[in-house]
CSV table of C-alpha atoms and ligand atoms in Angstrom, one decimal:
chain,number,residue,atom,x,y,z
Q,1,UNK,CA,-33.2,-21.9,-36.0
Q,2,UNK,CA,-32.9,-19.6,-33.0
Q,3,UNK,CA,-32.0,-16.0,-33.9
Q,4,UNK,CA,-30.0,-13.5,-31.9
Q,5,UNK,CA,-33.1,-11.5,-31.3
Q,6,UNK,CA,-34.9,-14.5,-29.8
Q,7,UNK,CA,-31.9,-15.1,-27.4
Q,8,UNK,CA,-31.9,-11.4,-26.5
Q,9,UNK,CA,-35.6,-11.6,-25.6
Q,10,UNK,CA,-35.0,-14.7,-23.4
Q,11,UNK,CA,-32.2,-12.9,-21.5
Q,12,UNK,CA,-34.2,-9.7,-21.1
Q,13,UNK,CA,-37.1,-11.8,-19.7
Q,14,UNK,CA,-34.8,-13.3,-17.0
Q,15,UNK,CA,-33.8,-9.8,-15.8
Q,16,UNK,CA,-37.4,-8.5,-15.9
Q,17,UNK,CA,-38.6,-11.5,-13.9
Q,18,UNK,CA,-35.9,-10.7,-11.3
Q,19,UNK,CA,-37.1,-7.0,-11.2
Q,20,UNK,CA,-33.7,-5.6,-12.2
Q,21,UNK,CA,-34.2,-1.9,-12.2
Q,22,UNK,CA,-32.7,-1.0,-15.6
Q,23,UNK,CA,-33.3,-4.5,-17.2
Q,24,UNK,CA,-33.4,-3.3,-20.8
Q,25,UNK,CA,-30.1,-1.4,-20.5
Q,26,UNK,CA,-28.4,-4.3,-18.6
Q,27,UNK,CA,-29.6,-6.9,-21.1
Q,28,UNK,CA,-28.3,-4.8,-24.0
Q,29,UNK,CA,-24.9,-4.4,-22.3
Q,30,UNK,CA,-24.6,-8.1,-21.6
Q,31,UNK,CA,-25.8,-9.0,-25.1
Q,32,UNK,CA,-23.3,-6.7,-26.8
Q,33,UNK,CA,-20.5,-8.0,-24.5
Q,34,UNK,CA,-21.3,-11.7,-25.3
Q,35,UNK,CA,-21.9,-11.3,-29.0
Q,36,UNK,CA,-19.2,-8.6,-29.7
Q,37,UNK,CA,-21.5,-6.5,-31.8
Q,38,UNK,CA,-24.1,-3.7,-31.3
Q,39,UNK,CA,-27.7,-4.6,-30.9
Q,40,UNK,CA,-28.5,-2.3,-33.8
Q,41,UNK,CA,-26.4,-4.5,-36.1
Q,42,UNK,CA,-28.4,-6.0,-39.1
Q,43,UNK,CA,-27.2,-9.4,-37.8
Q,44,UNK,CA,-29.5,-9.1,-34.8
Q,45,UNK,CA,-32.8,-9.6,-36.5
Q,46,UNK,CA,-32.1,-12.6,-38.7
Q,47,UNK,CA,-28.7,-14.1,-37.8
Q,48,UNK,CA,-28.7,-17.6,-36.2
Q,49,UNK,CA,-27.4,-17.2,-32.6
Q,50,UNK,CA,-24.0,-18.8,-32.0
Q,51,UNK,CA,-24.5,-21.5,-29.3
Q,52,UNK,CA,-21.4,-20.5,-27.1
Q,53,UNK,CA,-22.2,-16.8,-27.2
Q,54,UNK,CA,-25.9,-17.5,-26.4
Q,55,UNK,CA,-24.8,-19.7,-23.4
Q,56,UNK,CA,-22.5,-16.9,-22.1
Q,57,UNK,CA,-25.2,-14.3,-22.5
Q,58,UNK,CA,-27.9,-16.3,-20.7
Q,59,UNK,CA,-25.5,-17.3,-17.9
Q,60,UNK,CA,-24.5,-13.6,-17.5
Q,61,UNK,CA,-28.2,-12.6,-17.3
Q,62,UNK,CA,-28.7,-15.2,-14.5
Q,63,UNK,CA,-25.7,-13.7,-12.6
Q,64,UNK,CA,-27.3,-10.3,-13.0
Q,65,UNK,CA,-30.7,-11.6,-11.9
Q,66,UNK,CA,-28.8,-12.8,-8.8
Q,67,UNK,CA,-27.9,-9.1,-8.1
Q,68,UNK,CA,-24.3,-9.4,-9.1
Q,69,UNK,CA,-23.4,-5.8,-10.4
Q,70,UNK,CA,-23.3,-5.4,-14.1
Q,71,UNK,CA,-19.8,-3.9,-14.0
Q,72,UNK,CA,-18.3,-7.0,-12.4
Q,73,UNK,CA,-20.0,-9.3,-15.0
Q,74,UNK,CA,-18.7,-7.1,-17.8
Q,75,UNK,CA,-15.2,-6.9,-16.2
Q,76,UNK,CA,-14.7,-3.3,-17.2
Q,77,UNK,CA,-16.4,0.1,-16.9
Q,78,UNK,CA,-15.8,3.6,-18.1
Q,79,UNK,CA,-14.8,6.3,-15.7
Q,80,UNK,CA,-14.1,9.9,-16.8
Q,81,UNK,CA,-14.3,8.6,-20.4
Q,82,UNK,CA,-11.4,6.2,-19.7
Q,83,UNK,CA,-11.6,2.3,-19.6
Q,84,UNK,CA,-11.0,0.4,-16.3
Q,85,UNK,CA,-10.7,-3.3,-15.7
Q,86,UNK,CA,-12.7,-4.4,-12.6
Q,87,UNK,CA,-13.2,-7.5,-10.5
Q,88,UNK,CA,-14.8,-8.2,-7.1
Q,89,UNK,CA,-11.5,-7.1,-5.3
Q,90,UNK,CA,-12.1,-3.4,-6.1
Q,91,UNK,CA,-14.9,-0.9,-5.6
Q,92,UNK,CA,-16.8,-0.1,-8.8
Q,93,UNK,CA,-15.9,3.5,-9.8
Q,94,UNK,CA,-18.8,5.8,-9.0
Q,95,UNK,CA,-19.9,8.8,-11.0
Q,96,UNK,CA,-19.6,10.9,-7.8
Q,97,UNK,CA,-15.9,10.1,-7.8
Q,98,UNK,CA,-15.5,12.1,-11.0
Q,99,UNK,CA,-16.2,15.2,-8.8
Q,100,UNK,CA,-13.1,14.2,-6.8
Q,101,UNK,CA,-11.1,13.9,-10.0
Q,102,UNK,CA,-12.4,17.3,-11.2
Q,103,UNK,CA,-11.2,18.9,-7.9
Q,104,UNK,CA,-7.8,17.2,-8.2
Q,105,UNK,CA,-7.3,18.4,-11.8
Q,106,UNK,CA,-8.0,21.9,-10.5
Q,107,UNK,CA,-5.4,21.8,-7.7
Q,108,UNK,CA,-2.6,19.5,-9.0
Q,109,UNK,CA,0.2,21.2,-10.8
Q,110,UNK,CA,2.6,19.6,-13.3
Q,111,UNK,CA,5.7,18.3,-11.5
Q,112,UNK,CA,3.8,17.7,-8.2
Q,113,UNK,CA,4.3,14.6,-6.2
Q,114,UNK,CA,0.8,13.2,-5.8
Q,115,UNK,CA,-0.6,10.2,-3.8
Q,116,UNK,CA,-3.9,8.4,-4.3
Q,117,UNK,CA,-4.4,6.7,-0.9
Q,118,UNK,CA,-6.8,3.7,-0.9
Q,119,UNK,CA,-6.7,3.6,-4.7
Q,120,UNK,CA,-8.8,0.4,-5.4
Q,121,UNK,CA,-9.1,0.1,-9.2
Q,122,UNK,CA,-6.8,3.2,-9.5
Q,123,UNK,CA,-9.6,5.2,-11.2
Q,124,UNK,CA,-8.7,8.5,-9.4
Q,125,UNK,CA,-4.9,8.4,-9.5
Q,126,UNK,CA,-4.7,7.0,-13.1
Q,127,UNK,CA,-7.1,9.6,-14.4
Q,128,UNK,CA,-5.3,12.5,-12.7
Q,129,UNK,CA,-1.9,11.2,-14.0
Q,130,UNK,CA,-3.5,10.9,-17.5
Q,131,UNK,CA,-4.2,14.6,-17.6
Q,132,UNK,CA,-1.4,16.1,-15.4
Q,133,UNK,CA,2.3,15.6,-15.7
Q,134,UNK,CA,2.7,14.7,-12.0
Q,135,UNK,CA,4.7,12.0,-10.1
Q,136,UNK,CA,1.8,9.8,-9.1
Q,137,UNK,CA,1.9,6.9,-6.7
Q,138,UNK,CA,-1.2,4.8,-6.0
Q,139,UNK,CA,-1.4,3.0,-2.6
Q,140,UNK,CA,-3.8,0.4,-1.2
Q,141,UNK,CA,-3.6,-2.3,1.5
Q,142,UNK,CA,-5.0,-5.0,-0.8
Q,143,UNK,CA,-2.6,-6.8,-3.1
Q,144,UNK,CA,-5.5,-7.9,-5.3
Q,145,UNK,CA,-6.6,-4.3,-5.7
Q,146,UNK,CA,-3.0,-3.3,-6.5
Q,147,UNK,CA,-2.8,-5.8,-9.3
Q,148,UNK,CA,-6.0,-4.4,-10.8
Q,149,UNK,CA,-4.6,-0.8,-10.5
Q,150,UNK,CA,-1.4,-1.9,-12.2
Q,151,UNK,CA,-3.3,-3.4,-15.1
Q,152,UNK,CA,-5.4,-0.2,-15.4
Q,153,UNK,CA,-2.3,2.0,-15.5
Q,154,UNK,CA,-1.0,-0.1,-18.4
Q,155,UNK,CA,-4.4,-0.1,-20.1
Q,156,UNK,CA,-4.5,3.7,-20.0
Q,157,UNK,CA,-0.8,4.3,-21.0
Q,158,UNK,CA,-0.1,6.0,-17.7
Q,159,UNK,CA,3.2,5.9,-15.8
Q,160,UNK,CA,2.4,5.6,-12.1
Q,161,UNK,CA,4.0,3.7,-9.2
Q,162,UNK,CA,1.6,1.3,-7.5
Q,163,UNK,CA,2.6,0.2,-3.9
Q,164,UNK,CA,1.2,-1.4,-0.8
Q,165,UNK,CA,0.5,0.8,2.2
Q,166,UNK,CA,-1.7,0.5,5.2
Q,167,UNK,CA,-2.9,4.1,5.7
Q,168,UNK,CA,-4.0,3.4,9.3
Q,169,UNK,CA,-0.4,2.4,10.3
Q,170,UNK,CA,2.3,3.2,7.7
Q,171,UNK,CA,3.5,6.4,6.0
Q,172,UNK,CA,5.0,7.0,2.6
Q,173,UNK,CA,8.8,7.4,2.4
Q,174,UNK,CA,8.6,10.8,0.7
Q,175,UNK,CA,6.3,13.7,1.4
Q,176,UNK,CA,3.6,14.6,-1.2
Q,177,UNK,CA,2.4,18.0,-2.5
Q,178,UNK,CA,-1.1,16.6,-2.9
Q,179,UNK,CA,-2.8,13.6,-1.4
Q,180,UNK,CA,-6.1,12.5,-2.9
Q,181,UNK,CA,-8.3,9.8,-1.2
Q,182,UNK,CA,-11.6,8.2,-1.4
Q,183,UNK,CA,-11.3,5.9,1.7
Q,184,UNK,CA,-13.9,3.5,3.1
Q,185,UNK,CA,-16.5,5.6,4.9
Q,186,UNK,CA,-19.7,3.6,5.6
Q,187,UNK,CA,-20.6,3.3,9.3
Q,188,UNK,CA,-21.8,0.2,11.1
Q,189,UNK,CA,-25.5,0.7,10.5
Q,190,UNK,CA,-25.0,1.5,6.8
Q,191,UNK,CA,-23.0,-1.8,6.5
Q,192,UNK,CA,-25.9,-3.7,8.0
Q,193,UNK,CA,-28.4,-2.3,5.5
Q,194,UNK,CA,-26.5,-2.6,2.2
Q,195,UNK,CA,-28.4,-3.0,-1.0
Q,196,UNK,CA,-28.0,-6.5,-2.5
Q,197,UNK,CA,-25.6,-5.3,-5.3
Q,198,UNK,CA,-23.3,-3.6,-2.7
Q,199,UNK,CA,-22.9,-6.9,-0.8
Q,200,UNK,CA,-20.9,-8.1,-3.8
Q,201,UNK,CA,-18.3,-5.3,-3.3
Q,202,UNK,CA,-15.4,-5.9,-0.9
Q,203,UNK,CA,-16.3,-4.8,2.7
Q,204,UNK,CA,-12.6,-3.8,3.0
Q,205,UNK,CA,-13.5,-1.0,0.5
Q,206,UNK,CA,-16.7,0.1,2.3
Q,207,UNK,CA,-16.3,-0.1,6.1
Q,208,UNK,CA,-14.9,3.0,7.8
Q,209,UNK,CA,-15.3,1.9,11.4
Q,210,UNK,CA,-18.3,2.2,13.8
Q,211,UNK,CA,-18.9,5.9,13.0
Q,212,UNK,CA,-17.4,5.7,9.4
Q,213,UNK,CA,-14.6,8.2,10.3
Q,214,UNK,CA,-11.6,5.9,11.1
Q,215,UNK,CA,-9.9,6.6,7.8
Q,216,UNK,CA,-10.4,10.4,8.0
Q,217,UNK,CA,-8.8,10.4,11.5
Q,218,UNK,CA,-5.8,8.4,10.2
Q,219,UNK,CA,-5.5,10.6,7.1
Q,220,UNK,CA,-5.5,13.8,9.2
Q,221,UNK,CA,-3.2,12.6,11.9
Q,222,UNK,CA,-1.0,9.7,10.7
Q,223,UNK,CA,-0.8,10.7,7.0
Q,224,UNK,CA,0.1,14.3,8.0
Q,225,UNK,CA,3.7,12.8,8.0
Q,226,UNK,CA,3.2,11.9,4.3
Q,227,UNK,CA,2.2,15.5,3.3
Q,228,UNK,CA,4.4,18.6,2.8
Q,229,UNK,CA,3.7,21.8,4.8
Q,230,UNK,CA,1.2,23.7,2.7
Q,231,UNK,CA,0.4,20.5,0.9
Q,232,UNK,CA,-3.2,19.6,0.1
Q,233,UNK,CA,-5.6,16.8,1.0
Q,234,UNK,CA,-8.5,16.3,-1.5
Q,235,UNK,CA,-11.0,13.9,0.1
Q,236,UNK,CA,-14.2,12.2,-1.1
Q,237,UNK,CA,-16.7,12.0,1.8
Q,238,UNK,CA,-20.1,10.5,2.6
Q,239,UNK,CA,-22.9,13.0,2.1
Q,240,UNK,CA,-23.5,13.5,5.9
Q,241,UNK,CA,-19.8,13.7,6.8
Q,242,UNK,CA,-18.7,17.2,5.8
Q,243,UNK,CA,-19.0,18.7,9.4
Q,244,UNK,CA,-17.3,15.7,11.2
Q,245,UNK,CA,-14.5,15.5,8.6
Q,246,UNK,CA,-13.9,19.3,8.7
Q,247,UNK,CA,-13.7,19.2,12.5
Q,248,UNK,CA,-11.2,16.3,12.4
Q,249,UNK,CA,-8.9,18.2,10.0
Q,250,UNK,CA,-9.2,21.7,11.4
Q,251,UNK,CA,-8.5,20.3,14.9
Q,252,UNK,CA,-5.3,18.9,13.5
Q,253,UNK,CA,-3.6,21.8,11.8
Q,254,UNK,CA,-5.4,22.1,8.4
Q,255,UNK,CA,-7.3,25.0,6.9
Q,256,UNK,CA,-10.4,24.1,4.8
Q,257,UNK,CA,-10.2,25.5,1.3
Q,258,UNK,CA,-13.3,24.1,-0.3
Q,259,UNK,CA,-16.5,22.0,0.1
Q,260,UNK,CA,-17.7,20.7,-3.3
Q,261,UNK,CA,-21.2,19.1,-4.0
Q,262,UNK,CA,-21.9,16.2,-6.4
Q,263,UNK,CA,-24.4,16.3,-9.3
Q,264,UNK,CA,-27.2,15.5,-6.9
Q,265,UNK,CA,-26.3,18.5,-4.7
Q,266,UNK,CA,-24.9,16.4,-1.8
Q,267,UNK,CA,-21.6,17.4,-0.1
Q,268,UNK,CA,-19.0,15.1,-1.7
Q,269,UNK,CA,-15.4,16.5,-1.7
Q,270,UNK,CA,-13.4,18.5,0.9
Q,271,UNK,CA,-10.1,20.2,0.2
Q,272,UNK,CA,-7.7,21.1,3.1
Q,273,UNK,CA,-4.3,22.7,3.3
Q,274,UNK,CA,-1.7,21.5,5.8
Q,275,UNK,CA,-0.9,24.8,7.7
Q,276,UNK,CA,1.1,23.6,10.7
T,1,SAM,C1,-13.9,3.3,-1.1
T,1,SAM,S1,-12.6,2.3,-1.9
T,1,SAM,C2,-12.0,3.4,-3.0
T,1,SAM,C3,-11.4,2.9,-4.2
T,1,SAM,C4,-11.1,3.9,-5.3
T,1,SAM,N1,-10.2,5.0,-4.8
T,1,SAM,C5,-12.3,4.5,-5.9
T,1,SAM,O1,-12.6,5.7,-5.6
T,1,SAM,O2,-13.1,3.8,-6.6
T,1,SAM,C6,-11.5,2.2,-0.6
T,1,SAM,C7,-10.2,1.4,-0.8
T,1,SAM,O3,-9.4,1.4,0.5
T,1,SAM,C8,-8.7,0.3,0.6
T,1,SAM,N2,-8.3,0.1,2.0
T,1,SAM,C9,-9.0,-0.4,3.0
T,1,SAM,N3,-8.3,-0.4,4.1
T,1,SAM,C10,-7.1,0.2,3.8
T,1,SAM,C11,-5.9,0.5,4.6
T,1,SAM,N4,-5.9,0.3,5.9
T,1,SAM,N5,-4.9,1.1,4.0
T,1,SAM,C12,-4.9,1.3,2.6
T,1,SAM,N6,-6.0,1.0,1.8
T,1,SAM,C13,-7.1,0.5,2.4
T,1,SAM,C14,-9.6,-0.8,0.0
T,1,SAM,O4,-8.9,-2.0,-0.4
T,1,SAM,C15,-10.3,-0.1,-1.1
T,1,SAM,O5,-9.6,-0.3,-2.3
């Protein structure tokens, strides 16, 4: 008889052999996902391992050993203490993006019309709409991302519109009080030196043009037409982009209200007001 514990050790060994950084944590997550019970359960030590669950667990460990991100294998991840479905068509929500949500919760008022441009999984817009009674619309260019965002709105019991929009070329029909965005912002050289896990994420979600700033230019100039006078932009940025993004916005009729750092002390969020 093969016990659940023996199967766990087999999977854990696969991750360690592949030098996965947090192999014990990942093996535990994959085990609990496949076997549908906690590793601390009394079943773990002595219970005979179910063959189908063992096969799933070991095959998931092989995927992880192949550098597929844990979050895609699990198919879901927690963000701001809320559950989100995920697949390879959307960026994995990052802890840094919780800083963007914190900023939005500070500035958005009940009743505001709010847009989440480049929404991906919908983690920003759905979380804000969960805690503020605003009129939220989520936009992305990718139909596959929009279908994930729609599922996530239902999963979290949030009412939000989810629509296709190319932020580089189109504008929204109505003007917003607040636009939040975490757009693609990696530059050409960063795209060429991506970690193996990041290569599994959609390049559409990562690449911000040769200098990484194409989307910020489009947001400042094109999307000005989607924002009310005195309306706010709340933008997530790359850690080295605060000056360039500030210059783009202040050159185009915005006043900078705030620069917020992430938990590691890196510049992460900028807030602008549309002044003319
Ligand atoms: C960095 S991801 C951010 C996803 C999500 N907001 C988050 O924080 O996890 C950027 C998103 O921009 C979308 N995108 C790329 N080009 C776009 C465009 N021209 N118009 C609208 N969305 C676009 C991608 O599909 C992707 O979902």
